[in-house]
XYZ file of C-alpha atoms in Angstrom:
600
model
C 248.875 112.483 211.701
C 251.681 114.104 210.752
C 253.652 112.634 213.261
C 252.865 109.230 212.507
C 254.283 109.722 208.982
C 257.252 111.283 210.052
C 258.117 108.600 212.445
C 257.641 105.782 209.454
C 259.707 107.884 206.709
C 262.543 108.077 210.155
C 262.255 103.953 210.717
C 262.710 103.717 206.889
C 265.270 106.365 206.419
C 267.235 106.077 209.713
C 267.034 108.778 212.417
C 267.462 111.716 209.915
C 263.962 112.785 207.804
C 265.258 112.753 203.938
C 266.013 116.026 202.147
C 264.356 116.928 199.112
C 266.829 116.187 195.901
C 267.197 119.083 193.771
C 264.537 119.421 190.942
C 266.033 118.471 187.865
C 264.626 118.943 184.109
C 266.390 118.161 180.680
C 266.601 121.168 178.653
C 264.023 121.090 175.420
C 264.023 122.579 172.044
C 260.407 124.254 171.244
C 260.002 124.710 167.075
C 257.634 127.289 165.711
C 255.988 127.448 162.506
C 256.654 130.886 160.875
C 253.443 132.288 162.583
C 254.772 131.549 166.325
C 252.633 128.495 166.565
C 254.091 125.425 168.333
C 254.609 122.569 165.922
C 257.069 120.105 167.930
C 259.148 119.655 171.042
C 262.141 117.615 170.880
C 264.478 116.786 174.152
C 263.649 116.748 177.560
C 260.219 114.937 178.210
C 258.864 118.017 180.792
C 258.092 121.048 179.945
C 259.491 124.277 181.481
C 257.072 124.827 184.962
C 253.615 126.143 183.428
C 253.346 129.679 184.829
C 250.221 129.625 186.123
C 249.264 133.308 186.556
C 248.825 133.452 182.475
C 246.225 130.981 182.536
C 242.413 131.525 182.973
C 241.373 131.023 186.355
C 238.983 128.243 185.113
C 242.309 125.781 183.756
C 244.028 125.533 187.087
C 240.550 125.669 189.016
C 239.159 122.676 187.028
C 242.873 120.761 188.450
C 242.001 121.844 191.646
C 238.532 121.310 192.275
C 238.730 117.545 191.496
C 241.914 116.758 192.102
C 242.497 118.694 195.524
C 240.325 121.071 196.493
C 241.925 121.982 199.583
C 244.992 122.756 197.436
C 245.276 126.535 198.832
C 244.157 125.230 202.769
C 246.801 122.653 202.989
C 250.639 122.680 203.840
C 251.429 119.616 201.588
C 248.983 117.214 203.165
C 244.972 116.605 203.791
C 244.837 114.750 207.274
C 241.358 113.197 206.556
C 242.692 111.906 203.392
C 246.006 110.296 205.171
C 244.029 108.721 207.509
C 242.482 106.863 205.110
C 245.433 105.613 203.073
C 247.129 104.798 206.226
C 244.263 102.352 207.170
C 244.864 101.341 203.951
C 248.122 100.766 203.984
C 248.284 99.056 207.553
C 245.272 96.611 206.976
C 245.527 95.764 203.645
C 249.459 96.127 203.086
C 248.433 99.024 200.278
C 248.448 103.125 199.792
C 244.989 104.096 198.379
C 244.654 107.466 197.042
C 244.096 110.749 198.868
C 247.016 112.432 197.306
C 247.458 116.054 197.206
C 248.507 118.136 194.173
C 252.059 118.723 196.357
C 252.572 115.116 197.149
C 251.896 114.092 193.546
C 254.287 116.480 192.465
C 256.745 114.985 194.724
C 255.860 111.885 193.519
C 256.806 113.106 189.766
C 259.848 114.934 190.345
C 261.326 112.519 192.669
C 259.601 109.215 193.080
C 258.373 105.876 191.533
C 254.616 105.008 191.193
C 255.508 102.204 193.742
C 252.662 101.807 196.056
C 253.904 101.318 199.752
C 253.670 102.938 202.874
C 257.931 103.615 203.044
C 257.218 105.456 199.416
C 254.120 107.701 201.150
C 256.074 108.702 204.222
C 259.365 109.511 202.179
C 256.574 111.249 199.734
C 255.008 113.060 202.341
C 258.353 114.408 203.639
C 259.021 115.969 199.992
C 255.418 117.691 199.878
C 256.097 119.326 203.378
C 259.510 120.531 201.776
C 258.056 121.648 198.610
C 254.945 124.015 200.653
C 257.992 125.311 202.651
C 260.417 126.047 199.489
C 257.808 126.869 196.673
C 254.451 129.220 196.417
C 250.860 127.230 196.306
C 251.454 128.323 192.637
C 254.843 127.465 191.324
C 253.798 124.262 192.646
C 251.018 123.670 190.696
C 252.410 124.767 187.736
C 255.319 122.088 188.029
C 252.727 119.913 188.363
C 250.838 120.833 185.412
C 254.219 120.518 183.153
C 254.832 116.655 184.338
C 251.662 115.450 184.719
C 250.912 112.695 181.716
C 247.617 113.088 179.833
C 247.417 110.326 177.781
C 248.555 109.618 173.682
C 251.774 110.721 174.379
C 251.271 113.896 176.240
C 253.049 114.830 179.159
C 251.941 118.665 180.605
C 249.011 120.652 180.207
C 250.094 122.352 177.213
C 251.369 119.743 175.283
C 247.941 117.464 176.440
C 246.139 121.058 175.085
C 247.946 121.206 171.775
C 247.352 117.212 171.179
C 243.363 116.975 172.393
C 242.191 120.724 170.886
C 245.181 121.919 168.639
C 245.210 125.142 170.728
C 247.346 126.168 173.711
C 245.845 126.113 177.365
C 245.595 129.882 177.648
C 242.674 129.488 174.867
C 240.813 126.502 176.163
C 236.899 126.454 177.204
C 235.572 125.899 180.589
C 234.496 122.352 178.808
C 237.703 121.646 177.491
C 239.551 122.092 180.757
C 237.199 119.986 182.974
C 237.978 117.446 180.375
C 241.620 117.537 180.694
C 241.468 117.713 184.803
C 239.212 114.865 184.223
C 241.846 112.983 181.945
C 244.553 112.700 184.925
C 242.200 110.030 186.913
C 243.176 107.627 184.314
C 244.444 108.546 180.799
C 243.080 105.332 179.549
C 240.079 104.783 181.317
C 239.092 108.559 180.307
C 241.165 108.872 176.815
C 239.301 111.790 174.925
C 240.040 110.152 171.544
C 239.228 106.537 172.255
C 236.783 106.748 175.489
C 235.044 109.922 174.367
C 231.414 109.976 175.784
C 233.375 108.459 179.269
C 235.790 111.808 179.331
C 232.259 114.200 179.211
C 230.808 111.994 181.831
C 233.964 112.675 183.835
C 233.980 115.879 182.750
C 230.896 116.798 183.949
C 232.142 115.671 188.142
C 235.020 118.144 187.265
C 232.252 120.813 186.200
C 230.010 120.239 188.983
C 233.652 120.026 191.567
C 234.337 123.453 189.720
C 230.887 124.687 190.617
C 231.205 123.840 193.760
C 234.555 125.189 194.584
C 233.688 128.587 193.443
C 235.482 128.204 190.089
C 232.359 129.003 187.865
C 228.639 129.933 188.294
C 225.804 127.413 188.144
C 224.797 128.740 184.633
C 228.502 128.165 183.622
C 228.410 124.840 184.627
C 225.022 124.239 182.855
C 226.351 125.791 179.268
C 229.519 123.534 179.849
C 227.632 120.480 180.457
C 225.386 121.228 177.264
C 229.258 121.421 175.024
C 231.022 118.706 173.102
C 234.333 119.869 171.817
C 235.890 118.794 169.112
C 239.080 116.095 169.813
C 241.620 116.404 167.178
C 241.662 112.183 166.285
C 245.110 112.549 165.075
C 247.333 115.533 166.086
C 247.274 118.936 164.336
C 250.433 118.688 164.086
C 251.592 115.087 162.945
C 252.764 116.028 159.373
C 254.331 118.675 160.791
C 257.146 116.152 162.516
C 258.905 115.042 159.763
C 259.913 118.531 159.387
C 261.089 118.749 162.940
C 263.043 115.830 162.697
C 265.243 117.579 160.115
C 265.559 120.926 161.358
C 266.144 119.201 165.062
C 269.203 117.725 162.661
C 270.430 120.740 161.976
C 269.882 122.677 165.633
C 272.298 119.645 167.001
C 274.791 120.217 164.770
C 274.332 124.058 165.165
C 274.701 123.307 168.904
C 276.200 120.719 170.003
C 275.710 120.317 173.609
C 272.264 121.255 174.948
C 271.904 123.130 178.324
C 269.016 125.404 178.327
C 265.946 125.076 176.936
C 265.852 126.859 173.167
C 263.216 127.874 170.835
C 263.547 128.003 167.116
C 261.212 129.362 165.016
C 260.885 128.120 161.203
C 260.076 128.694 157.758
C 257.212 126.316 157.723
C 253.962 127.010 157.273
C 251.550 125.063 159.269
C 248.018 125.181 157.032
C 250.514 124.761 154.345
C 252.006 121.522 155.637
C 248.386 120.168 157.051
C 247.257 119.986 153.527
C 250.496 118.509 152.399
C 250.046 115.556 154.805
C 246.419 115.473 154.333
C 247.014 115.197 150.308
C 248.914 112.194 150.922
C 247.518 110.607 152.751
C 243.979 110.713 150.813
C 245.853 109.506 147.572
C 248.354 107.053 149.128
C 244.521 105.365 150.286
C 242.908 106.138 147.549
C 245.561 103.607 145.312
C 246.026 101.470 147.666
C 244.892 98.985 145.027
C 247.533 99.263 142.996
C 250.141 98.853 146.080
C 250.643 102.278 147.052
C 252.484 102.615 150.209
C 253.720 105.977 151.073
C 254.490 109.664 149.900
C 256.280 112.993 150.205
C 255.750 116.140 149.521
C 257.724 119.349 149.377
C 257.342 122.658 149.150
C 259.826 125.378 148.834
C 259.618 129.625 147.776
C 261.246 131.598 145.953
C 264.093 132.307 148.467
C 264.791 128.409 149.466
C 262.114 128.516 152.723
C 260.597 125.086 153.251
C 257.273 125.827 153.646
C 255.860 122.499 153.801
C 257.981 119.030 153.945
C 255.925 115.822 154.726
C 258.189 112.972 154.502
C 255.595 109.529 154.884
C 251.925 108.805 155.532
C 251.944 108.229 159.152
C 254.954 109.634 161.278
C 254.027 107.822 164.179
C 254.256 104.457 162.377
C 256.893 104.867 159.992
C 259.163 107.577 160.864
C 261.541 107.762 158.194
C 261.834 110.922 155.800
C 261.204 109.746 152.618
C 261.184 113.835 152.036
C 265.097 113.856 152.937
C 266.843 110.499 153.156
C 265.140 108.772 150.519
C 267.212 108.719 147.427
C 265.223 107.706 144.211
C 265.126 107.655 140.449
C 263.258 110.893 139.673
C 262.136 109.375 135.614
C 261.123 112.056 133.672
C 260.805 114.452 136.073
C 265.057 114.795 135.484
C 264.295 115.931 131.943
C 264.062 119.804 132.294
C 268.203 119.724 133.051
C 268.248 117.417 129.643
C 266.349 119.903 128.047
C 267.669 123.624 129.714
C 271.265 122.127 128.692
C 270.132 121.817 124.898
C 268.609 125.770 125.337
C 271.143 126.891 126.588
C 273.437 125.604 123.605
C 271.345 126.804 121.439
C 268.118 124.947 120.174
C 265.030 126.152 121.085
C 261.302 124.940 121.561
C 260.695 124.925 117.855
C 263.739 123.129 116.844
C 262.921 119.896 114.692
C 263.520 116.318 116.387
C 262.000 112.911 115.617
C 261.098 110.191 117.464
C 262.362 106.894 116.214
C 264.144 104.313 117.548
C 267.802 105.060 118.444
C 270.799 103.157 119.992
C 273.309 104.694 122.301
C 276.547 102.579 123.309
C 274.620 99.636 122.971
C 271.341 100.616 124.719
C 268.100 101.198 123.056
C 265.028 103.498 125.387
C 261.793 102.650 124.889
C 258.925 105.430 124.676
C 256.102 105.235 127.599
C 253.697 103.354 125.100
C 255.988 100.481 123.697
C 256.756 100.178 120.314
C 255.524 103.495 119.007
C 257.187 106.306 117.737
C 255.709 109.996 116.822
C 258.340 110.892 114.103
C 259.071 114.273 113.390
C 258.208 117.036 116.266
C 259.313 119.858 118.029
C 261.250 120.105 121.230
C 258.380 121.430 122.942
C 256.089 118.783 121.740
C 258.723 116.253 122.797
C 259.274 117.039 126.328
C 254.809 117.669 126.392
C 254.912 114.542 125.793
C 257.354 112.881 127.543
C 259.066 111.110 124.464
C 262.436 108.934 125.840
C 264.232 108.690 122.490
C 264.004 112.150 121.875
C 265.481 112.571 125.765
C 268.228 109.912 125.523
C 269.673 111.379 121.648
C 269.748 115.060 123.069
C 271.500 114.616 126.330
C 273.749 112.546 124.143
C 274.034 115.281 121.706
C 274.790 117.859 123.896
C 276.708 115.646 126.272
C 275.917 113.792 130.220
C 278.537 115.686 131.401
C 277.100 118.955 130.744
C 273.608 117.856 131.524
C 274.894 116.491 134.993
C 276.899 120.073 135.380
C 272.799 121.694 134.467
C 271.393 119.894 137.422
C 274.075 120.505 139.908
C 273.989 124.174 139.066
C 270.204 124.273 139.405
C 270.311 122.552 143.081
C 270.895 118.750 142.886
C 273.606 117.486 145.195
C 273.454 113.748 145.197
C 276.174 112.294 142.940
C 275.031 112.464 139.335
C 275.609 109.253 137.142
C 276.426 110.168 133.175
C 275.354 106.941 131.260
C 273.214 107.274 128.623
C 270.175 106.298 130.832
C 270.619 109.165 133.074
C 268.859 111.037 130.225
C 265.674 109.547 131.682
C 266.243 110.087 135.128
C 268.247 107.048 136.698
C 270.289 109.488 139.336
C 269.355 109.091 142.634
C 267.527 112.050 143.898
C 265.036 113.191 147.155
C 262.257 115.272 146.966
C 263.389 118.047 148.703
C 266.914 118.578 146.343
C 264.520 117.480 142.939
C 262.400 120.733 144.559
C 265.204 122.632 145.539
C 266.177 122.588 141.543
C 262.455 123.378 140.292
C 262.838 126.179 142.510
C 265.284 127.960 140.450
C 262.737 127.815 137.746
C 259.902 129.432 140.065
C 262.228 132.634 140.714
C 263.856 133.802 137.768
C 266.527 131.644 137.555
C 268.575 131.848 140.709
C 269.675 129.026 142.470
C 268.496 128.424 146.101
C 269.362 126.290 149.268
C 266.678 124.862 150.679
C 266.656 126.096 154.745
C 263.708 125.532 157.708
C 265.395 127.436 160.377
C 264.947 131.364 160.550
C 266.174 132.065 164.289
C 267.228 130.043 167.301
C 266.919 131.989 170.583
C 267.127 130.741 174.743
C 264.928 133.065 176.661
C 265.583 136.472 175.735
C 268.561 135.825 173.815
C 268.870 135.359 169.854
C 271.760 132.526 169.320
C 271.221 132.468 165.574
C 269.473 134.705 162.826
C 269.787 133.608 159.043
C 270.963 136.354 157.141
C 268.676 136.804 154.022
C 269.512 134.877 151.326
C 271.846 136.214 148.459
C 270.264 135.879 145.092
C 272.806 132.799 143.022
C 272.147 133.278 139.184
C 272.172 129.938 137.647
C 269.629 130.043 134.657
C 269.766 133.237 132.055
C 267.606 133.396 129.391
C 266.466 132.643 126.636
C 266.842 129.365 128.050
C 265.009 130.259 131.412
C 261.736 131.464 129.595
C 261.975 128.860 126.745
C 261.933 126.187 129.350
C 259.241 127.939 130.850
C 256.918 127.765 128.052
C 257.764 123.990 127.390
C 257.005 123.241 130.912
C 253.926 125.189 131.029
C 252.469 123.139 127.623
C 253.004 120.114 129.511
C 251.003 120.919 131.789
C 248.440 122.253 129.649
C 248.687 119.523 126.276
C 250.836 116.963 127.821
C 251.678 114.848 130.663
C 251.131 117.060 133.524
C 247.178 118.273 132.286
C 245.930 116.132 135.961
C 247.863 118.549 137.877
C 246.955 121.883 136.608
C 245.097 124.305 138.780
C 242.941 127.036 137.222
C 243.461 130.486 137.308
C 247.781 130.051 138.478
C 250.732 130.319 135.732
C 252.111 126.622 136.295
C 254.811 124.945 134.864
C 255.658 121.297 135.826
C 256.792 117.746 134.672
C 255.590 114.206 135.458
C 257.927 111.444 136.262
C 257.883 107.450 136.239
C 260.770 104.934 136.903
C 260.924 101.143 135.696
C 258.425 98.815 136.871
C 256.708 102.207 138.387
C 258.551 101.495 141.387
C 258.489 105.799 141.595
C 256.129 108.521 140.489
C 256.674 111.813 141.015
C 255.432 115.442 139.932
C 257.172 118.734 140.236
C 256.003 122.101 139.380
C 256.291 125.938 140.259
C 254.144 128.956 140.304
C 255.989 132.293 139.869
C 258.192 131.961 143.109
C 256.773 128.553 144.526
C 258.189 125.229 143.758
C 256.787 121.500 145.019
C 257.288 118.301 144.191
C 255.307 115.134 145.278
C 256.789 111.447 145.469
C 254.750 108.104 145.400
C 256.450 104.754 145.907
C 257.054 101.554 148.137
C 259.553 101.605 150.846
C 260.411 98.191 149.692
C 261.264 99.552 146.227
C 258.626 96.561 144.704
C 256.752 98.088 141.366
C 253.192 99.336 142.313
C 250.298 98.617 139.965
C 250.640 101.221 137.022
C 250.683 104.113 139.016
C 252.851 106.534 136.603
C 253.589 110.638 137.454
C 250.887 111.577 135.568
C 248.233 109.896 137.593
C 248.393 109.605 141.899
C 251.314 112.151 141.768
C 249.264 114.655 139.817
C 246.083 114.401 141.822
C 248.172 114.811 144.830
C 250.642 117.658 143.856
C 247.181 119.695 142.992
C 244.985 118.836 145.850
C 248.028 119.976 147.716
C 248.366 123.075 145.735
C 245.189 123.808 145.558
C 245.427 124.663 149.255
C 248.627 125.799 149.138
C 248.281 128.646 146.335
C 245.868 130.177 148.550
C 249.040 131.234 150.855
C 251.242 132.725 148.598
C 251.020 135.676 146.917
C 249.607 134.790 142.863
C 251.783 135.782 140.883
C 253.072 134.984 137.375
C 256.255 132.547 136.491
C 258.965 135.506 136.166
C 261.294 136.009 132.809
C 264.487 136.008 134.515
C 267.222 137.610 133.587
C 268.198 139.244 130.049
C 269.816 137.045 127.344
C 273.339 138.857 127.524
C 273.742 137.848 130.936
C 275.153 134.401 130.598
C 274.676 131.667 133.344
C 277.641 130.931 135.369
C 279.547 127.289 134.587
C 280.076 124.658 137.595
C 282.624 122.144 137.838
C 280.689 119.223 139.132
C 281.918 115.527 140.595
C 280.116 112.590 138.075
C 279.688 109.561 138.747
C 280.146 107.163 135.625
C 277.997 103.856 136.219
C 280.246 100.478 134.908
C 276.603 99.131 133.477
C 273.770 100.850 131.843
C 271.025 101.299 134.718
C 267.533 99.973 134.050
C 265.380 101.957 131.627
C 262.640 103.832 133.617
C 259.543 103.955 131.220
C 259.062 107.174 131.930
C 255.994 109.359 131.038
């Protein structure tokens, strides 16, 4: 038989039998969550050659038994199975089946899915090399790394990590006939969509297994008796948005990719599954009043992004609102308003009133139209969310020095100094807005926001962040009196929706004109997050203002996510002679007033 195929591949090749082309794979980049768990792959398609020998016997066996069972007998061909395609292919002009694991591996590294009987004999030629070049093993394993599995999944482990959220070293005896029983037809036998099919085929690949020696009888029968659970939508999928912006940064960090790299992060998985599950239960939840999508970030005490979930639905819209979106932040700017008054002097106490007031021709509105609360206290004020009390006092104590406040604290996008800025018309993403809140969380020092902690190729470390250097930017009294006012709103003002019992919280609502954004940011002592709602198309939604979706969100995320971090109270900061460092800053000055956000 083999003779016959060699003579075809030499009438299609010319008198010379083709050598094998060397095995080629683009390099990947593996990213970690901070507990070594795999959250992404970016690069290359294949993974590295699954090594085989780490596995449980019953993973490769369940391959094996239904796909080939005379994988170990063979040299790269079954002769009863050739014969068979080659009728086929002689009679009926096309190749049917009988495949070995080594000539579908040919097949993947080398060949097309073209069915014809030049293709087979050139395909043939490659398994023969590939028995003579690599162990029954190595083979299989490159195999298992290019094999596709369906919904985007091309290897074993990344087919394991998409159907069971666990890697293939872990999986049952049921969940690896399913997987063997996947490669048939990805479609036909889809875990996710064609359930109940994949455990009928997974019970052949049991019984195959049973029958090959792989597991007993009373395996097979507690196997058949299982039904695992199939992760609907990957583990993982909020999780990407955060890869796509440390994968940023490892390009830049190096440049030209040519061996496969793993970096290991600052994120925290659980963390970010409850950030992407919070919104996307909200962003549903008001859809009624034309919500569209959401972001939330979360960042420590020491600028590690712990959880960064930049849309809904990363497989439909990709974009990083988390990152690249730049929006007004409404009230939610107001703390740098109100830290530059402290920190000239006034305090929560000091007297204010809320009337109406005109600056360079422009006249705020409060959040409730027409009404005005008279005389109150600072405190009260900023509880409350008043605007005229807002506009007056940055004008008082100057744009300039409230845009220098909120560069010093962590904002880098280009701060505009008109009177409106007062009420949050910059242009601001999530993850700088909780970059700045951080500051507040830690006792008053200034943080960058990173997501990378190493980057290392094989045994090799390539990059190690050094630990960050503590950047005093808020002294006190300033730091704790901005504290306290931050903690009252969420206790008597704005913010009550998003308090969580039993944490010292501090936070402020936001909402922009026409509620085209809503946002909430807050802090625990060392823990800072802010949540974003919005339209992509920047078109109002119906009423939704920071102190309602945003809220609900920013707790049911925190709820979860307080349970990861250590409790611990909002800390002082340091004493009041020790005076916070001034920083130049680049404004911006607007030529027209932006629109009023009626903020809350």
């Amino acid at each position: 038989m083999i003779s016959q195929f060699a003579a075809l591949a030499m009438a299609a090749q010319g008198p010379e039998l083709p050598r094998m082309p060397p095995i080629q794979r683009p390099p990947q980049i593996t990213y970690l969550d901070r507990s070594g768990a795999v959250i992404g792959v970016r690069g290359g398609r294949y993974a590295p050659p699954v090594d085989v020998a780490r596995l449980p016997k019953h993973v490769p066996g369940a391959i094996v038994a239904i796909e080939d069972r005379r994988f170990y007998e063979h040299t790269g061909f079954d002769a009863r199975g050739m014969a068979s395609a080659v009728v086929g292919g002689l009679t009926g002009g096309r190749m049917r089946g009988a495949s070995t694991i080594t000539q579908q591996t040919a097949r993947l590294l080398f060949l097309t899915q073209e069915r014809s009987l030049e293709r087979k004999a050139i395909e043939l030629v490659y398994a023969v090399e590939l028995e003579n070049t690599y162990s029954k093993a190595q083979i299989l394993g490159m195999y298992m790394s290019r094999a596709y599995y369906g919904a985007g999944a091309y290897g074993y482990e990344a087919a394991s990590q998409r159907y069971f959220n666990k890697p293939a070293a872990k999986l049952s005896i049921k969940e690896a006939a399913m997987l063997a029983g996947v490669l048939k037809s990805p479609t036909n036998y889809d875990p996710i969509a064609q359930y109940d099919r994949c455990l009928e085929r997974a019970n052949l690949v049991l019984n195959a297994m049973a029958d090959n020696g792989v597991i007993t009888a009373a395996q097979r029968h507690k196997a058949k008796g299982q039904k695992p659970k199939v992760w609907k939508t990957a583990a993982t999928a909020p999780s990407q948005y955060f890869v796509d912006w440390v994968d940023g940064e490892v390009r830049r960090m190096v440049p030209k990719l040519t061996r496969d790299l793993v970096v290991e992060t600052t994120l925290d998985q659980p963390m970010e599954q409850a950030a992407g599950e919070a919104a996307k239960a909200v962003v549903a939840g008001h859809k009624a009043q034309a919500a569209d999508q959401a972001a939330i970030v979360a960042i420590d005490g020491q600028g590690r992004v712990r959880a960064l979930v930049g849309g809904i639905d990363h497989t439909t819209a990709p974009y990083n609102r988390a990152v690249s979106a730049r929006r007004q932040a409404g009230s939610a700017w107001k703390p740098f308003v109100y830290l530059t008054a402290l920190e000239q002097g006034r305090t929560p106490d000091t007297p204010v009133v809320d009337e109406p007031v005109t600056i360079n021709g422009w006249s705020p509105s409060n959040y409730d139209e027409g009404s005005f609360l008279g005389p109150i206290t600072l405190e009260y004020a900023l509880a409350k969310s008043v605007n005229t009390v807002a506009a007056r006092l940055a004008d008082e104590v100057g744009r300039p020095n409230v845009a220098a406040t909120a560069r010093r604290v962590g904002i880098q996008s280009t701060v505009n100094i008109d009177p409106a800025m007062a009420l949050g018309t910059t242009l601001v993403s999530p993850l700088e807005m909780t970059q700045a809140y951080a500051a507040f969380s830690n006792g008053g020092n200034r943080v960058q926001a990173y997501g990378i902690e190493r980057i290392r190729s094989g045994g090799t470390v390539i990059y190690q962040k050094r630990p960050p250097q503590p950047v005093p930017a808020v002294a006190n009294p300033a730091l704790s009196e901005l504290n306290q006012m931050l903690r009252t709103v969420m206790v008597a003002g704005t913010g009550a929706r998003a308090a969580v019992p039993g944490y010292d919280l501090a936070g402020k609502t936001g909402t922009t004109s026409d509620y085209k954004d809503a946002w909430f940011c807050g802090y625990t002592g060392g823990f800072a997050s802010c949540a974003w709602m919005g339209r992509d198309d920047a078109r109002p939604m119906g009423r939704i203002s920071g102190a309602t979706a945003p809220a609900e969100m920013w707790r049911m995320f925190m709820g979860q996510a307080l349970r990861r971090v250590p409790a611990q109270a909002i800390p002082a900061g340091p004493p009041p002679l020790v005076a916070a460092p001034l920083v130049e800053v680049a404004t911006q000055v607007e030529p027209e007033v932006a629109e009023e956000p009626p903020t809350d």
